[in-house]
mmCIF file of C-alpha atoms in Angstrom:
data_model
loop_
_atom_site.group_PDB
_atom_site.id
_atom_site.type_symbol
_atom_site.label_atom_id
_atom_site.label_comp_id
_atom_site.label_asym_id
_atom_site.label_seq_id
_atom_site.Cartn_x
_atom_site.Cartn_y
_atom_site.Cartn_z
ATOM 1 C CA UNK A 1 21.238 1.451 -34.666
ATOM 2 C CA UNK A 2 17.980 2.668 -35.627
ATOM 3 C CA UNK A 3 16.451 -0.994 -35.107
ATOM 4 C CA UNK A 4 17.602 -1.417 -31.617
ATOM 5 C CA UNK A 5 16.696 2.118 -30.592
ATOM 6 C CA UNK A 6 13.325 1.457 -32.282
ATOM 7 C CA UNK A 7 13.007 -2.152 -30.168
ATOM 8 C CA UNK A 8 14.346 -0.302 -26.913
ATOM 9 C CA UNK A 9 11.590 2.244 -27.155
ATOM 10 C CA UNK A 10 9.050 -0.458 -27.787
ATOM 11 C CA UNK A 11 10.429 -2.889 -24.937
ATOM 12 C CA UNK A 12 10.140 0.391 -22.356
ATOM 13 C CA UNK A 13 6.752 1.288 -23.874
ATOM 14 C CA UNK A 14 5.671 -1.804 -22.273
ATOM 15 C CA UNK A 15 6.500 -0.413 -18.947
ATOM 16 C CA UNK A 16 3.186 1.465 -18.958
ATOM 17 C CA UNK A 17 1.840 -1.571 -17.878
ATOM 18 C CA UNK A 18 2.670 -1.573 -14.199
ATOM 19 C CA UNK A 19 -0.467 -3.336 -12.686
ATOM 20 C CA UNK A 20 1.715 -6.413 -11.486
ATOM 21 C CA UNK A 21 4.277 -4.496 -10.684
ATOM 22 C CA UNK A 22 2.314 -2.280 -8.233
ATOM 23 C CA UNK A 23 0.430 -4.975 -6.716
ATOM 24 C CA UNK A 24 3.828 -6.753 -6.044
ATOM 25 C CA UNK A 25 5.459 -3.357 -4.649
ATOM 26 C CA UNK A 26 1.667 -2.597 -2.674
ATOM 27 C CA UNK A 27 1.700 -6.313 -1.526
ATOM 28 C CA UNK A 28 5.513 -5.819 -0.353
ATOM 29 C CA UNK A 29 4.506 -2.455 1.584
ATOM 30 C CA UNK A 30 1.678 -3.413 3.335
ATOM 31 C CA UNK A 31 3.516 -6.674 4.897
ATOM 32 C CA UNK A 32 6.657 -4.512 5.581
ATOM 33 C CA UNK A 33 4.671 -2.104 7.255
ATOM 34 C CA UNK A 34 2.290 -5.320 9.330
ATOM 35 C CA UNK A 35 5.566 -7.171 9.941
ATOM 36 C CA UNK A 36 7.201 -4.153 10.918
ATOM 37 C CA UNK A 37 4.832 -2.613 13.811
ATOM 38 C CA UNK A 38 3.379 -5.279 15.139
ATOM 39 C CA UNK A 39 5.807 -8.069 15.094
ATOM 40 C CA UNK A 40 8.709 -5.942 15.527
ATOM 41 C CA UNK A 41 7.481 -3.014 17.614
ATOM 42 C CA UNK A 42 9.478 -0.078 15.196
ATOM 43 C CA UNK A 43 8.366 2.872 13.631
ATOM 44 C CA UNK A 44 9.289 3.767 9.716
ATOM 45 C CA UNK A 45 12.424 5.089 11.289
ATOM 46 C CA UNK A 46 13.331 1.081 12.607
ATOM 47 C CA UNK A 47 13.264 2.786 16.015
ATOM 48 C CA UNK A 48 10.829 1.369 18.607
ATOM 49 C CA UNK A 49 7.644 2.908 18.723
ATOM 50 C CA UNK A 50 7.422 5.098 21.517
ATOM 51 C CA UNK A 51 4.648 7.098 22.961
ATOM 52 C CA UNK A 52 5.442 11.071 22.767
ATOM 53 C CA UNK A 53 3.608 12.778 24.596
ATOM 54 C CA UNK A 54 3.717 11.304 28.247
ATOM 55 C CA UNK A 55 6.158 11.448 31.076
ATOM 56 C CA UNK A 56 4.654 8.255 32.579
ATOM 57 C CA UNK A 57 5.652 5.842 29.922
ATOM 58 C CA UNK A 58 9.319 4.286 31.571
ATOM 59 C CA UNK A 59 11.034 4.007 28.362
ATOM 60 C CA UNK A 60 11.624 4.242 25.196
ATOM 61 C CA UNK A 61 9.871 1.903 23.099
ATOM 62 C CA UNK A 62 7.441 0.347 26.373
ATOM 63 C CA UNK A 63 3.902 1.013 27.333
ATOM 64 C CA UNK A 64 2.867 2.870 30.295
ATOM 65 C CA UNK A 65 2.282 1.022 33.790
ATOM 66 C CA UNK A 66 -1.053 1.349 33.657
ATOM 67 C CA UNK A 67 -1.598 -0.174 29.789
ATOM 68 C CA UNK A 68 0.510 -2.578 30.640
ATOM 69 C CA UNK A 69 -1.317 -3.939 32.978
ATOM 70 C CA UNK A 70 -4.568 -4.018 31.031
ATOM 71 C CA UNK A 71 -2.449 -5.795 28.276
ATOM 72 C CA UNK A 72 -0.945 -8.811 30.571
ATOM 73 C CA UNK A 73 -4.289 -9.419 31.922
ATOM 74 C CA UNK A 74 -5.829 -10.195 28.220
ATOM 75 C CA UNK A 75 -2.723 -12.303 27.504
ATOM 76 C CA UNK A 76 -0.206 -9.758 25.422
ATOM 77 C CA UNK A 77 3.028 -9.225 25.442
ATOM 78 C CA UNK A 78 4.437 -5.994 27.270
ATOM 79 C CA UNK A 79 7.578 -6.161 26.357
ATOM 80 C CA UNK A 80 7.427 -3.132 23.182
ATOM 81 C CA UNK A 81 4.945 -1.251 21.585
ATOM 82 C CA UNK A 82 3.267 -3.422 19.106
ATOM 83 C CA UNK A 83 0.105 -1.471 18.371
ATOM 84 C CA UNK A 84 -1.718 -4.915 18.433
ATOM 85 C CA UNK A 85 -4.783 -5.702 20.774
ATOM 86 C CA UNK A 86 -7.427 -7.267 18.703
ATOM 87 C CA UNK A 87 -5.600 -7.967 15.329
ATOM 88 C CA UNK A 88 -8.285 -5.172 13.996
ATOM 89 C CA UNK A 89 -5.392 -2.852 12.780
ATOM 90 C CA UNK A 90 -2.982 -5.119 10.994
ATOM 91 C CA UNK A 91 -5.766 -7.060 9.118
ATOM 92 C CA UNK A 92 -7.107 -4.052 7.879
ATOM 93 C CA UNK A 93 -4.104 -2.851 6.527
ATOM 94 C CA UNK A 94 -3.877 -4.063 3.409
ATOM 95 C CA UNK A 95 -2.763 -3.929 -0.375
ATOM 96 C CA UNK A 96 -6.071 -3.138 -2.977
ATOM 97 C CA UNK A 97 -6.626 -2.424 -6.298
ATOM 98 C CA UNK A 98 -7.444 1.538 -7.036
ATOM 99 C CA UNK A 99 -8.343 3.612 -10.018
ATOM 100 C CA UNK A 100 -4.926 3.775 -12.112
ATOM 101 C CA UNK A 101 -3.085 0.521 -10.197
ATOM 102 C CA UNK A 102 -2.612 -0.617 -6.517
ATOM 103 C CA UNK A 103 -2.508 1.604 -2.904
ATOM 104 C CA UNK A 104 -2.154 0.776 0.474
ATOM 105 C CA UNK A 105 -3.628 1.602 3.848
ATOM 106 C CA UNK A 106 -6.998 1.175 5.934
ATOM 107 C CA UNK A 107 -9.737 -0.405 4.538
ATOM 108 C CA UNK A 108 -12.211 0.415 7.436
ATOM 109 C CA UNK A 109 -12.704 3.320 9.315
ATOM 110 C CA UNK A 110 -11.570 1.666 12.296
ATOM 111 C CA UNK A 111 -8.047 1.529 11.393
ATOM 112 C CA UNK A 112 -8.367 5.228 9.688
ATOM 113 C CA UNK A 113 -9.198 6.663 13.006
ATOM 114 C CA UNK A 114 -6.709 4.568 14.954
ATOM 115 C CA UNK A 115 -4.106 5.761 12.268
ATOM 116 C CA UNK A 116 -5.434 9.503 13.225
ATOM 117 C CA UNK A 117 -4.564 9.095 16.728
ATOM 118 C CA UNK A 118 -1.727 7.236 16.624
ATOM 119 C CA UNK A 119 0.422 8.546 13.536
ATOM 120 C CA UNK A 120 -1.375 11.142 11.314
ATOM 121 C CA UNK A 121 1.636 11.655 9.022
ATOM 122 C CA UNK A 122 4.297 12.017 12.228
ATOM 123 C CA UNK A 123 1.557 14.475 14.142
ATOM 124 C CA UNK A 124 -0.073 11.505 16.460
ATOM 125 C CA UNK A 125 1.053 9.862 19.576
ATOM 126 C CA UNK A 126 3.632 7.810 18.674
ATOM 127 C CA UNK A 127 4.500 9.982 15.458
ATOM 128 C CA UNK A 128 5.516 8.777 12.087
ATOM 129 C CA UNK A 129 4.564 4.712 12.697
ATOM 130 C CA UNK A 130 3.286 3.859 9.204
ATOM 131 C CA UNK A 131 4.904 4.867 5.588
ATOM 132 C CA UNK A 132 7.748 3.679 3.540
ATOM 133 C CA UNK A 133 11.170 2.687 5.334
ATOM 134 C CA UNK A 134 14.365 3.073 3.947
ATOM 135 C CA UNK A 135 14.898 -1.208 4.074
ATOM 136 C CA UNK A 136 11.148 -0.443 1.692
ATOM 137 C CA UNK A 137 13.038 1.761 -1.171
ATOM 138 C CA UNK A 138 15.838 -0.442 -1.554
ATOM 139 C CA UNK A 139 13.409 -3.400 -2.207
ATOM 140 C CA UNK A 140 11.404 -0.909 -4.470
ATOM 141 C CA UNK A 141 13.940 -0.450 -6.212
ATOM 142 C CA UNK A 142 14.969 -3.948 -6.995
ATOM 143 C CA UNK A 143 11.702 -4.581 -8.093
ATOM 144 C CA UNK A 144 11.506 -1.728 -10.613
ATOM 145 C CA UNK A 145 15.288 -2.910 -11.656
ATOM 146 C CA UNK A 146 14.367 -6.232 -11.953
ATOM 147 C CA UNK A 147 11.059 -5.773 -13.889
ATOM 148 C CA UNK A 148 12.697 -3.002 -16.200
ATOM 149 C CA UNK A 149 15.742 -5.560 -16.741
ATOM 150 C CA UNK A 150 12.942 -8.553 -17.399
ATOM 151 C CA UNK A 151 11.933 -6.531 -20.420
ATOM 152 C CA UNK A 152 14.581 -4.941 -22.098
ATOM 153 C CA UNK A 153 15.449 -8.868 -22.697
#
């Protein structure tokens, strides 16, 4: 018994080496999250995004009259709240390498001072829009049960 506990401890020793693992769980999060808002119009709640703070906005999960209006006219769809004008925001939120394995968010201060506005941890204008949804854990999960099952092989 001693030899298997000895190669168990020596198989999950070699779980402190979670580089690919975080860049495949960082990768997974940031498309969730691009997918997410501004193909699908939801928050990290899978509700549609919705603007909080203003009466004028007709429903839930639609943009105000006026917005609306400057979005038809350069071409965009109306029909949710997709936090996409210029593509600037989803392409700069992205999956990178940082000190001790993988993060993601903003790489530009663009999208950090959009994110201020907009979500700032649930405090913004259309509250909690970015972060980790519970469809995000699951598949975190699998990973790490996967990866964990890979090497006590």
């Amino acid at each position: 018994i001693d030899d298997v506990m000895d190669n168990l401890v020596l198989k999950l020793e070699s779980l402190k080496e979670t580089s690919p693992v975080l860049r495949e769980i960082a990768i997974s999060l940031a498309t969730s999250n691009n997918r997410r808002i501004h193909n699908e119009g939801k928050d990290v709640n899978e509700s549609k995004i919705t603007y909080k703070r203003s009466r004028k906005t007709p429903k839930k999960g639609a943009y105000s009259k006026a917005y609306a209006k400057v979005r038809s006219e350069a071409g965009r769809q109306t029909s949710y709240v997709d936090l996409s004008m210029t593509g600037q925001l989803s392409k700069g939120f992205q999956a990178q390498p940082i000190p001790g394995g993988w993060g993601v968010g903003f790489m530009t201060s663009y999208g950090g001072d959009i994110y201020k506005y907009l979500d700032n941890d649930g405090k913004g204008s259309f509250g909690r829009v970015w972060g980790i949804t519970a469809k995000d854990k699951r598949a975190i999960k699998e990973t790490m049960n996967r990866e964990i099952n890979k090497r006590l092989r």
